Amino acid sequence: LLPSLLSGASSDFGTGWRFLREDPAGAAAPAFNDAGWAPVSLPHTARLEALVTNRTTAQQWEGVCWYRKTFTLPPGSAGRTVLLRFEGAMNIAEVFLNGVSTTRNTDGYLPFVVDLTQLASTPEAAARPITVALRLDNRHSIVTGPKPLHLLDFHLYHGLYRGASLQVLDPLHITDEALENKVASGGLLVSFPEASAASATIRTQVHLRNASADTARFSLRRTLLTLDGTPLVSAEQPALELPAGADQAFTADLQLKSPALWSPRHPNLHLLQVEVLRDGQPVDTRRVRIGIRRFALAQGGLLINGEKTFLRGVNRHQEYPYVGNALPDAAQYRDAWLIKQAGFDYVRLSHYPQSPAFMDACDELGLVVMTALLGWQFDPGTPLFHANRVQAARELVRRDRNHACVAFWELSINETRMADAFITRLHTAGHEELPNDQMFTAGWRPGYDVKVTARQHHSTREFTKADYPCIVSEYGDWEYYAGNAGLNQEQWGNLKAELRNSRQLRGHGEQRLLQQATNLQEAHNENRGTRALADGYWVMFDYNRGYADDLEASGLRDIFRLPKFSEAFFRSQRDPAEHHASGIGGPMVHIATYWTPRSPLEVRVFSNCDEVELLLNDVPVARQKPDTTNNSDKLAHPPFTFRVPSFTPGTLKARAWLAGKPVAEHSVSTPGAPQELQLLLALNGRPVSGEGDLLFLHARIVDRNGTLVPDASPMVHFEANEALELIGNNPARAEAGIASILVRVKKPSLTPTLRATTPGLPEGKLLRPGSAPLHP
């Protein structure tokens, strides 16, 4: 299985680094001896963390660390523009070139660029080794926020946790947007003044710089292609000039008849290719993947390509267990795939800019995005903080402006009372950077294009009669967890009973998992009765926090990305007619029970079909239509509640009917005694991508029929050969019948082996993906 899935290579500048989690004097100097430092590749986390961090024995690491790399430029670099781009370094980064401090970046979630051009001025200079050193400090900063860790609801983590790339460009080149200071400049900026099923206008602004000593004479050619490279339309701007040392933006339109538009149901994408031509030959070429679409706020809601759309959504924190935010691109895609597969068409990125790879996945899968500025319940009101956040807002818009998925820009400090003048600066900065009618800012106070408020702050009451665009940013967790609803969670109190709230681990058992499903059904149903154009459940995946000693467990999946019952509720809210190229969608049915003697006799079934028939050991229990309770009256597809007279061990089978025909089935069997281990590698929509890829390996404890035993909780020991690296608690305690660990691809050229053992059971066998479910 595994050898056929391993392929690919590391990022352009991701290998050959050396790392130290200390702050030694002189570490920036080229002559500094780093032989004792650890060799690492990007993305990299400064330390593997505990599965559950806390404030005493397992604190998340904070401090200063260093990365160093000595390299030589590629042949032919002399006299060219050379740029080194980092996609993310936590939190304050100072960059040294050959011992000289050149760059200081003050946002751990946004990219920054280091200009190496002076080191390549002559062939002799370009041939000399270059030492780049980064000093990273992830401790709380009053300039950047978001809050000291012991008061924070999530982790920033640490390290050079995203990729890096080296760009060698012609003196006449398309600029990097992260390096430019002019408003709405840098790189490519794509917009759509018109986009309909009949025709589309693709407007492209290309920002060029002439770093040579002479006036440059050139032309610009823009070509729209299909994803497989077939040209659709092309146009050229001839006889252009740019003086020596100057930079300028050049704008032109492409016209396309009968375009394939982008939407959540049909995420059609194109390639836009821009070529800078001198004497008919390209000296710089950029390709960007775009989706042709129009967003509009009208008719009391959101229009996507003229169609009114309610966005059913969820919030996402990007962390993985143990490695924090240091995720490869394939892992970012898998998270997006799980969100789409769970029935969502919208994701709010809480509460910071997330990986470009995740944004790419949202483009591809059809997830509308609210991208966000870093911030959480923190505004010291200082000029330095405000200036830093306004600059970060500009950089965020520049980075994400060409993504088809982005509809909303949360240029606001999350759950924070902000001064009107600060709000105006953030809102204005967003519209200056993306000056078209597709830019919608969002925030917690008046002054933005869209108002966002969490349900625990009584947003549903406010939004019932709202005459302005609004989004329920969060719901389903806090209002069922704490009796107070203030903006300062460090002062929370009056906690609701454990059996009442939504923070339920998979190991808490089916009754508490069903309570979580009840809560979010009630809240989502209420949201649908307001004028909100979208809602976002809190949260998709369980995560760690700085101010609490346990996992925040309101996720629809746990931190290992294993599903809870609640996820099936949201899957049932998708129209059964929807089918996506990624294999997502269609009719579904799911029985939310383990069917043991302790299981409720009121059996809840989630389905997006007209009727469901429930059978027990092939004997019909009932065939009925969806529930008609008060908590279901506004849902797209209410659940089905069946009353089974008494418990009989065996198999419950649900058969879903649509337009009079059976279209989907799901079965749950009473578990017996544990008999074997089954190993599953969770690909979640994306094959293994090569060296550095991270995947979850799950060991299911099953009975002789292959049924998951949810009460089983043994210690499971995982083993792998040197082709793979195991990361995490090993042995790992099974929770609700499944033990999990992270697997990193280390040497793709070797044939990998995996095994798992637990006392009293045979060694686990690796199953082919999709051959067994990860839920009962």
Coordinates of C-alpha atoms in Angstrom, one line a residue, residues 1-511:
L1 CA 0.0 0.0 0.0
L2 CA 2.4 2.7 1.2
P3 CA 5.2 2.5 -1.5
S4 CA 2.8 3.2 -4.3
L5 CA 1.6 6.4 -2.5
L6 CA 5.0 8.0 -1.7
S7 CA 6.2 10.6 -4.1
G8 CA 7.2 14.3 -4.2
A9 CA 10.1 16.3 -2.7
S10 CA 10.8 19.0 -0.1
S11 CA 10.1 22.7 -0.7
D12 CA 12.7 24.7 -2.6
F13 CA 14.3 26.2 0.5
G14 CA 13.0 23.8 3.1
T15 CA 16.0 21.5 3.6
G16 CA 19.5 22.0 5.0
W17 CA 18.6 24.0 8.1
R18 CA 20.2 23.7 11.5
F19 CA 18.2 24.5 14.7
L20 CA 18.8 25.3 18.3
R21 CA 16.2 26.0 21.0
E22 CA 18.5 28.4 22.9
D23 CA 19.8 32.0 22.5
P24 CA 23.6 31.8 22.2
A25 CA 25.6 34.9 21.7
G26 CA 27.1 35.4 18.2
A27 CA 24.7 32.9 16.6
A28 CA 24.2 35.2 13.6
A29 CA 27.9 35.2 12.5
P30 CA 28.8 33.1 9.5
A31 CA 31.8 31.7 11.5
F32 CA 29.6 30.6 14.4
N33 CA 30.0 26.8 14.9
D34 CA 26.5 25.2 14.6
A35 CA 27.8 21.7 14.1
G36 CA 26.0 20.6 17.3
W37 CA 22.7 22.1 16.2
A38 CA 20.0 19.7 15.1
P39 CA 19.6 19.3 11.3
V40 CA 15.9 20.0 10.4
S41 CA 13.6 20.6 7.4
L42 CA 10.7 22.9 7.0
P43 CA 8.0 23.1 8.2
H44 CA 9.5 22.7 11.7
T45 CA 8.2 23.1 15.2
A46 CA 10.7 24.2 17.9
R47 CA 9.6 21.4 20.2
L48 CA 7.2 18.5 20.2
E49 CA 4.5 19.3 22.7
A50 CA 2.4 17.1 25.0
L51 CA -0.9 15.8 23.7
V52 CA -2.6 18.0 26.3
T53 CA -0.7 21.0 27.5
N54 CA -1.4 22.6 30.8
R55 CA -0.2 25.5 33.0
T56 CA 2.1 23.4 35.3
T57 CA 3.7 20.2 34.2
A58 CA 3.2 20.4 30.4
Q59 CA 3.4 24.0 29.4
Q60 CA 3.8 24.9 25.8
W61 CA 7.3 26.1 25.2
E62 CA 7.9 29.8 24.9
G63 CA 11.3 31.5 24.3
V64 CA 14.0 32.2 21.7
C65 CA 15.3 29.8 19.1
W66 CA 17.6 30.0 16.1
Y67 CA 17.7 28.6 12.6
R68 CA 20.8 28.8 10.4
K69 CA 21.5 27.7 6.8
T70 CA 24.6 28.2 4.6
F71 CA 24.1 27.9 0.9
T72 CA 25.2 29.2 -2.5
L73 CA 23.0 30.8 -5.1
P74 CA 22.1 28.8 -8.2
P75 CA 24.3 29.3 -11.3
G76 CA 23.3 32.4 -13.3
S77 CA 22.2 34.4 -10.3
A78 CA 24.7 37.2 -10.8
G79 CA 23.1 40.6 -11.7
R80 CA 19.6 39.3 -11.0
T81 CA 17.0 40.0 -8.3
V82 CA 17.2 37.4 -5.5
L83 CA 14.5 37.1 -2.9
L84 CA 14.1 34.8 0.0
R85 CA 10.5 34.3 1.2
F86 CA 9.3 32.8 4.5
E87 CA 5.6 31.9 4.8
G88 CA 5.5 31.9 8.6
A89 CA 7.8 32.2 11.5
M90 CA 6.6 32.5 15.1
N91 CA 6.4 35.2 16.4
I92 CA 9.0 38.0 16.2
A93 CA 11.6 37.1 13.6
E94 CA 14.9 38.8 13.0
V95 CA 16.9 37.8 9.9
F96 CA 20.6 38.1 9.6
L97 CA 22.5 37.8 6.2
N98 CA 26.2 37.0 6.8
G99 CA 25.9 38.3 10.3
V100 CA 24.1 41.6 9.4
S101 CA 20.6 42.2 10.6
T102 CA 18.4 42.9 7.6
T103 CA 14.8 42.2 8.4
R104 CA 12.5 42.2 11.4
N105 CA 9.0 40.7 11.0
T106 CA 6.3 41.2 13.6
D107 CA 3.5 38.9 12.6
G108 CA 4.0 35.2 13.0
Y109 CA 1.2 34.2 10.6
L110 CA 2.1 36.3 7.6
P111 CA 4.8 36.0 5.0
F112 CA 7.9 38.2 4.7
V113 CA 10.6 38.6 2.1
V114 CA 14.4 39.1 2.5
D115 CA 16.1 40.8 -0.4
L116 CA 19.4 39.1 -1.2
T117 CA 20.1 41.0 -4.5
Q118 CA 23.1 42.9 -3.2
L119 CA 24.8 39.5 -2.5
A120 CA 24.5 38.6 -6.2
S121 CA 25.8 41.9 -7.8
T122 CA 28.7 40.3 -9.6
P123 CA 29.6 36.7 -10.6
E124 CA 32.2 36.6 -7.8
A125 CA 29.8 37.8 -5.2
A126 CA 27.1 35.4 -6.4
A127 CA 29.5 32.5 -6.0
R128 CA 30.3 33.1 -2.3
P129 CA 28.5 31.1 0.4
I130 CA 25.7 33.0 2.2
T131 CA 24.7 32.3 5.8
V132 CA 21.1 33.2 6.7
A133 CA 20.2 33.1 10.4
L134 CA 16.8 33.7 12.0
R135 CA 16.3 34.5 15.6
L136 CA 12.7 33.7 16.6
D137 CA 10.9 34.8 19.7
N138 CA 7.4 33.4 20.3
R139 CA 6.8 35.0 23.7
H140 CA 3.9 37.4 24.1
S141 CA 4.4 40.8 22.5
I142 CA 2.5 44.0 23.5
V143 CA 3.0 45.1 19.8
T144 CA 1.5 42.1 18.1
G145 CA -0.8 40.5 20.7
P146 CA -2.9 38.4 20.9
K147 CA -2.5 37.9 24.7
P148 CA -0.1 36.3 27.2
L149 CA -0.3 32.5 26.8
H150 CA -1.7 31.8 30.2
L151 CA -4.7 34.0 29.3
L152 CA -5.1 32.8 25.7
D153 CA -7.8 30.4 24.3
F154 CA -5.4 28.8 21.8
H155 CA -1.7 28.3 21.1
L156 CA 0.6 30.2 18.8
Y157 CA 3.2 27.5 19.0
H158 CA 6.6 28.1 17.6
G159 CA 9.3 27.6 15.0
L160 CA 9.8 28.1 11.2
Y161 CA 6.5 26.2 10.9
R162 CA 5.7 27.0 7.2
G163 CA 7.8 26.7 4.1
A164 CA 10.4 29.0 2.5
S165 CA 11.3 29.6 -1.1
L166 CA 14.2 31.2 -3.0
Q167 CA 13.3 33.4 -6.0
V168 CA 15.9 34.3 -8.7
L169 CA 14.3 36.9 -11.0
D170 CA 15.2 38.9 -14.1
P171 CA 16.0 42.6 -13.3
L172 CA 12.6 43.3 -15.0
H173 CA 10.2 41.2 -12.9
I174 CA 6.8 40.8 -11.4
T175 CA 7.2 41.9 -7.7
D176 CA 6.5 39.9 -4.6
E177 CA 3.5 41.4 -2.8
A178 CA 5.0 40.8 0.6
L179 CA 7.9 43.1 -0.2
E180 CA 6.0 46.1 -1.6
N181 CA 4.9 49.1 0.4
K182 CA 2.6 51.0 -2.0
V183 CA -1.1 50.6 -1.5
A184 CA -2.7 47.7 -3.5
S185 CA 0.5 46.9 -5.2
G186 CA 2.9 44.0 -5.6
G187 CA 2.6 40.9 -7.7
L188 CA -0.7 40.1 -9.4
L189 CA -4.1 41.4 -8.4
V190 CA -7.1 39.7 -10.1
S191 CA -10.7 40.9 -9.9
F192 CA -13.9 40.3 -11.8
P193 CA -15.9 43.4 -12.7
E194 CA -18.4 41.1 -14.5
A195 CA -19.0 37.4 -13.9
S196 CA -22.1 35.6 -15.1
A197 CA -23.0 32.4 -16.9
A198 CA -22.9 34.4 -20.2
S199 CA -19.6 36.2 -19.9
A200 CA -16.8 37.3 -17.5
T201 CA -14.3 40.1 -17.4
I202 CA -11.0 39.1 -15.8
R203 CA -9.1 42.2 -14.7
T204 CA -5.4 41.7 -14.0
Q205 CA -3.1 44.2 -12.4
V206 CA 0.5 43.3 -12.8
H207 CA 3.1 45.1 -10.7
L208 CA 6.5 45.3 -12.3
R209 CA 9.9 46.5 -11.1
N210 CA 12.8 47.4 -13.4
A211 CA 16.0 46.9 -11.3
S212 CA 18.3 47.4 -14.2
A213 CA 20.3 50.5 -15.1
D214 CA 18.5 51.0 -18.4
T215 CA 14.9 51.7 -19.5
A216 CA 13.1 48.4 -20.1
R217 CA 11.0 47.9 -23.2
F218 CA 8.7 44.9 -23.1
S219 CA 5.2 43.6 -23.5
L220 CA 2.8 41.8 -21.2
R221 CA 0.9 38.7 -22.3
R222 CA -2.0 37.4 -20.2
T223 CA -3.5 34.0 -20.9
L224 CA -6.4 32.2 -19.2
L225 CA -6.1 28.4 -19.3
T226 CA -7.9 25.4 -18.0
L227 CA -6.3 23.5 -15.2
D228 CA -4.9 21.0 -17.7
G229 CA -3.2 23.8 -19.6
T230 CA -5.6 24.4 -22.5
P231 CA -5.6 28.1 -23.5
L232 CA -9.1 29.8 -23.4
V233 CA -8.3 33.4 -24.1
S234 CA -5.2 35.5 -24.4
A235 CA -4.3 39.2 -24.9
E236 CA -1.0 41.1 -25.1
Q237 CA -0.1 44.7 -24.1
P238 CA 2.7 45.6 -26.5
A239 CA 5.3 48.4 -26.6
L240 CA 5.5 49.1 -22.8
E241 CA 8.3 50.9 -21.1
L242 CA 9.6 51.2 -17.5
P243 CA 12.5 53.5 -16.6
A244 CA 15.5 52.2 -14.7
G245 CA 14.8 51.7 -11.0
A246 CA 11.1 52.3 -11.4
D247 CA 8.1 50.2 -10.6
Q248 CA 4.6 50.4 -12.0
A249 CA 1.3 48.5 -12.1
F250 CA -0.2 47.6 -15.5
T251 CA -3.8 46.7 -15.8
A252 CA -5.7 45.0 -18.6
D253 CA -8.8 42.9 -19.1
L254 CA -9.6 39.5 -20.6
Q255 CA -13.1 38.7 -21.8
L256 CA -14.4 35.2 -21.6
K257 CA -17.7 33.9 -23.0
S258 CA -19.7 31.3 -21.1
P259 CA -17.3 30.9 -18.2
A260 CA -17.3 28.0 -15.8
L261 CA -18.0 29.9 -12.6
W262 CA -16.7 29.1 -9.1
S263 CA -19.2 28.4 -6.3
P264 CA -19.3 26.0 -3.3
R265 CA -21.2 23.5 -5.4
H266 CA -19.1 23.9 -8.4
P267 CA -15.6 25.1 -7.5
N268 CA -14.4 25.5 -11.1
L269 CA -10.8 26.9 -11.3
H270 CA -8.6 28.3 -14.0
L271 CA -5.0 29.1 -14.5
L272 CA -4.1 32.7 -15.2
Q273 CA -0.6 33.0 -16.8
V274 CA 1.2 36.4 -17.0
E275 CA 4.4 36.6 -19.1
V276 CA 6.8 39.5 -19.3
L277 CA 8.2 39.5 -22.8
R278 CA 11.4 41.1 -24.2
D279 CA 12.1 40.7 -27.8
G280 CA 9.3 38.1 -27.8
Q281 CA 10.9 36.0 -25.2
P282 CA 9.6 35.6 -21.6
V283 CA 11.9 36.9 -18.9
D284 CA 9.4 36.4 -16.1
T285 CA 6.3 34.2 -15.9
R286 CA 3.7 33.8 -13.1
R287 CA 0.8 31.5 -12.9
V288 CA -2.0 31.9 -10.3
R289 CA -5.0 29.6 -9.9
I290 CA -8.2 31.7 -9.9
G291 CA -12.0 31.1 -9.7
I292 CA -14.3 33.3 -11.6
R293 CA -17.1 34.4 -9.3
R294 CA -19.1 37.4 -8.0
F295 CA -20.0 37.9 -4.3
A296 CA -22.6 40.5 -3.4
L297 CA -24.5 41.6 -0.3
A298 CA -28.1 42.1 -1.3
Q299 CA -31.6 40.9 -0.7
G300 CA -30.8 40.6 3.0
G301 CA -28.1 38.0 2.4
L302 CA -25.2 36.8 0.3
L303 CA -25.4 36.4 -3.4
I304 CA -22.9 34.1 -5.1
N305 CA -23.1 34.6 -8.9
G306 CA -26.5 36.1 -8.4
E307 CA -27.9 33.2 -6.3
K308 CA -28.9 33.8 -2.7
T309 CA -26.9 31.5 -0.5
F310 CA -26.9 30.6 3.2
L311 CA -23.4 29.5 4.3
R312 CA -23.4 26.6 6.7
G313 CA -20.0 26.7 8.3
V314 CA -17.5 25.9 11.1
N315 CA -14.5 27.5 12.8
R316 CA -11.1 26.0 12.4
H317 CA -7.9 26.1 14.6
Q318 CA -5.0 24.8 12.5
E319 CA -3.0 22.8 15.2
Y320 CA -2.1 19.1 15.1
P321 CA -1.3 17.2 18.3
Y322 CA 2.4 17.2 19.2
V323 CA 3.7 19.3 16.2
G324 CA 1.5 22.3 16.7
N325 CA 1.1 24.4 13.6
A326 CA 4.0 22.8 11.6
L327 CA 1.9 21.0 9.0
P328 CA 2.9 20.0 5.5
D329 CA 0.7 21.1 2.6
A330 CA -1.0 17.7 2.3
A331 CA -2.1 17.8 5.9
Q332 CA -3.6 21.3 5.3
Y333 CA -5.6 19.9 2.4
R334 CA -6.8 16.9 4.5
D335 CA -8.3 19.3 7.1
A336 CA -10.1 21.2 4.4
W337 CA -11.4 18.0 2.9
L338 CA -12.7 16.9 6.3
I339 CA -14.5 20.2 6.7
K340 CA -16.2 19.9 3.3
Q341 CA -17.0 16.3 3.8
A342 CA -18.7 17.2 7.1
G343 CA -21.3 19.1 5.2
F344 CA -19.9 22.6 5.3
D345 CA -19.5 25.2 2.6
Y346 CA -17.9 27.9 4.7
V347 CA -15.1 28.1 7.2
R348 CA -14.0 30.9 9.5
L349 CA -10.3 31.0 10.1
S350 CA -10.1 31.6 13.9
H351 CA -8.3 33.7 14.9
Y352 CA -5.4 34.3 12.6
P353 CA -4.2 34.0 9.0
Q354 CA -3.8 30.3 8.1
S355 CA -1.6 28.4 5.7
P356 CA -1.6 29.3 2.0
A357 CA -2.0 25.6 1.3
F358 CA -5.2 25.5 3.3
M359 CA -6.5 28.5 1.3
D360 CA -5.6 26.6 -1.9
A361 CA -7.6 23.6 -0.7
C362 CA -10.6 25.8 0.0
D363 CA -10.4 27.1 -3.5
E364 CA -10.3 23.6 -4.9
L365 CA -13.0 22.1 -2.7
G366 CA -15.5 25.0 -2.7
L367 CA -15.2 26.3 0.9
V368 CA -16.1 30.0 1.2
V369 CA -13.6 31.5 3.7
M370 CA -13.6 34.3 6.3
T371 CA -9.9 35.0 6.6
A372 CA -8.9 36.7 9.8
L373 CA -6.4 39.0 11.4
L374 CA -4.6 37.7 14.5
G375 CA -6.4 38.8 17.6
W376 CA -8.3 37.6 20.7
Q377 CA -9.8 39.7 23.5
F378 CA -6.8 42.0 23.5
D379 CA -6.3 45.7 22.6
P380 CA -3.9 47.7 24.8
G381 CA -4.9 50.8 22.8
T382 CA -1.3 51.8 22.1
P383 CA -0.2 53.4 18.8
L384 CA 2.4 50.7 18.2
F385 CA -0.2 47.9 18.5
H386 CA -2.7 49.7 16.3
A387 CA -0.1 50.4 13.6
N388 CA 1.1 46.8 13.7
R389 CA -2.5 45.5 13.3
V390 CA -3.3 47.9 10.4
Q391 CA -0.1 46.9 8.6
A392 CA -1.0 43.2 9.2
A393 CA -4.4 43.8 7.7
R394 CA -2.8 45.2 4.6
E395 CA -0.4 42.2 4.4
L396 CA -3.3 39.7 4.9
V397 CA -5.3 41.2 2.1
R398 CA -2.3 41.2 -0.3
R399 CA -1.6 37.5 0.5
D400 CA -5.1 36.2 0.1
R401 CA -6.7 38.6 -2.4
N402 CA -6.6 36.2 -5.4
H403 CA -8.2 33.2 -3.7
A404 CA -11.6 32.4 -5.1
C405 CA -12.7 31.2 -1.7
V406 CA -12.3 34.4 0.3
A407 CA -15.5 36.4 0.7
F408 CA -15.0 38.1 4.0
W409 CA -12.0 39.7 5.7
E410 CA -12.2 39.8 9.5
L411 CA -10.1 42.8 10.0
S412 CA -11.0 43.0 13.7
I413 CA -9.6 41.9 17.0
N414 CA -11.8 38.9 17.9
E415 CA -14.3 39.6 20.8
T416 CA -12.7 42.9 21.6
R417 CA -14.2 46.3 22.3
M418 CA -12.3 48.5 19.9
A419 CA -12.3 52.3 19.5
D420 CA -14.1 53.7 16.5
A421 CA -11.0 55.3 15.1
F422 CA -9.1 51.9 15.2
I423 CA -12.0 50.2 13.4
T424 CA -12.1 52.9 10.7
R425 CA -8.3 52.4 10.1
L426 CA -8.7 48.6 9.7
H427 CA -11.7 48.8 7.5
T428 CA -10.2 51.5 5.3
A429 CA -6.9 49.6 5.0
G430 CA -8.8 46.6 3.7
H431 CA -10.7 48.5 1.1
E432 CA -7.5 50.4 0.0
E433 CA -5.7 47.1 -0.6
L434 CA -8.6 45.5 -2.5
P435 CA -10.5 48.4 -4.0
N436 CA -13.5 46.7 -5.6
D437 CA -17.0 45.8 -4.7
Q438 CA -15.9 42.2 -3.9
M439 CA -14.1 43.3 -0.6
F440 CA -16.3 42.8 2.5
T441 CA -14.7 43.5 5.8
A442 CA -16.2 41.9 8.9
G443 CA -15.9 42.8 12.6
W444 CA -17.4 42.8 16.0
R445 CA -18.4 46.4 16.2
P446 CA -20.3 48.8 13.8
G447 CA -18.0 50.2 11.1
Y448 CA -17.5 47.0 9.0
D449 CA -19.3 45.8 5.9
V450 CA -20.5 42.7 7.8
K451 CA -21.2 42.4 11.5
V452 CA -20.0 39.2 13.2
T453 CA -21.2 38.2 16.7
A454 CA -21.1 34.9 18.6
R455 CA -24.4 33.3 19.6
Q456 CA -23.3 33.4 23.3
H457 CA -23.4 37.2 23.0
H458 CA -27.1 37.0 22.1
S459 CA -26.5 37.5 18.4
T460 CA -29.6 35.5 17.4
R461 CA -31.8 38.0 19.1
E462 CA -30.1 40.9 17.5
F463 CA -30.0 39.2 14.0
T464 CA -33.6 38.2 13.9
K465 CA -34.6 41.7 12.8
A466 CA -31.3 43.0 11.6
D467 CA -31.4 45.2 8.5
Y468 CA -27.6 44.9 7.9
P469 CA -25.4 42.0 6.7
C470 CA -24.5 39.8 9.6
I471 CA -22.9 36.4 10.4
V472 CA -23.2 34.2 13.5
S473 CA -19.5 33.8 14.0
E474 CA -19.6 31.1 16.7
Y475 CA -22.3 29.0 18.3
G476 CA -23.0 25.8 20.0
D477 CA -20.2 25.8 22.6
W478 CA -19.9 28.6 25.0
E479 CA -23.6 29.2 25.6
Y480 CA -23.9 25.6 26.7
Y481 CA -20.7 25.7 28.7
A482 CA -20.6 28.8 30.8
G483 CA -23.4 30.9 32.4
N484 CA -21.6 34.1 31.7
A485 CA -21.2 35.5 28.2
G486 CA -18.7 38.3 28.6
L487 CA -15.9 39.2 26.2
N488 CA -13.2 38.3 28.7
Q489 CA -13.1 34.5 29.0
E490 CA -10.4 34.5 31.7
Q491 CA -13.2 35.5 34.0
W492 CA -15.6 32.7 33.0
G493 CA -17.8 31.2 35.6
N494 CA -21.1 29.5 36.4
L495 CA -20.2 26.4 34.3
K496 CA -23.1 24.3 33.1
A497 CA -23.3 20.6 34.0
E498 CA -21.0 18.3 32.1
L499 CA -24.0 16.4 30.8
R500 CA -25.4 19.6 29.4
N501 CA -22.5 21.2 27.6
S502 CA -21.0 20.6 24.1
R503 CA -17.4 19.9 25.3
Q504 CA -17.5 16.2 25.0
L505 CA -14.5 13.9 24.2
R506 CA -15.1 10.8 22.2
G507 CA -14.4 8.8 25.3
H508 CA -17.2 10.4 27.3
G509 CA -19.7 8.0 25.9
E510 CA -22.7 8.1 23.5
Q511 CA -25.2 9.9 25.8

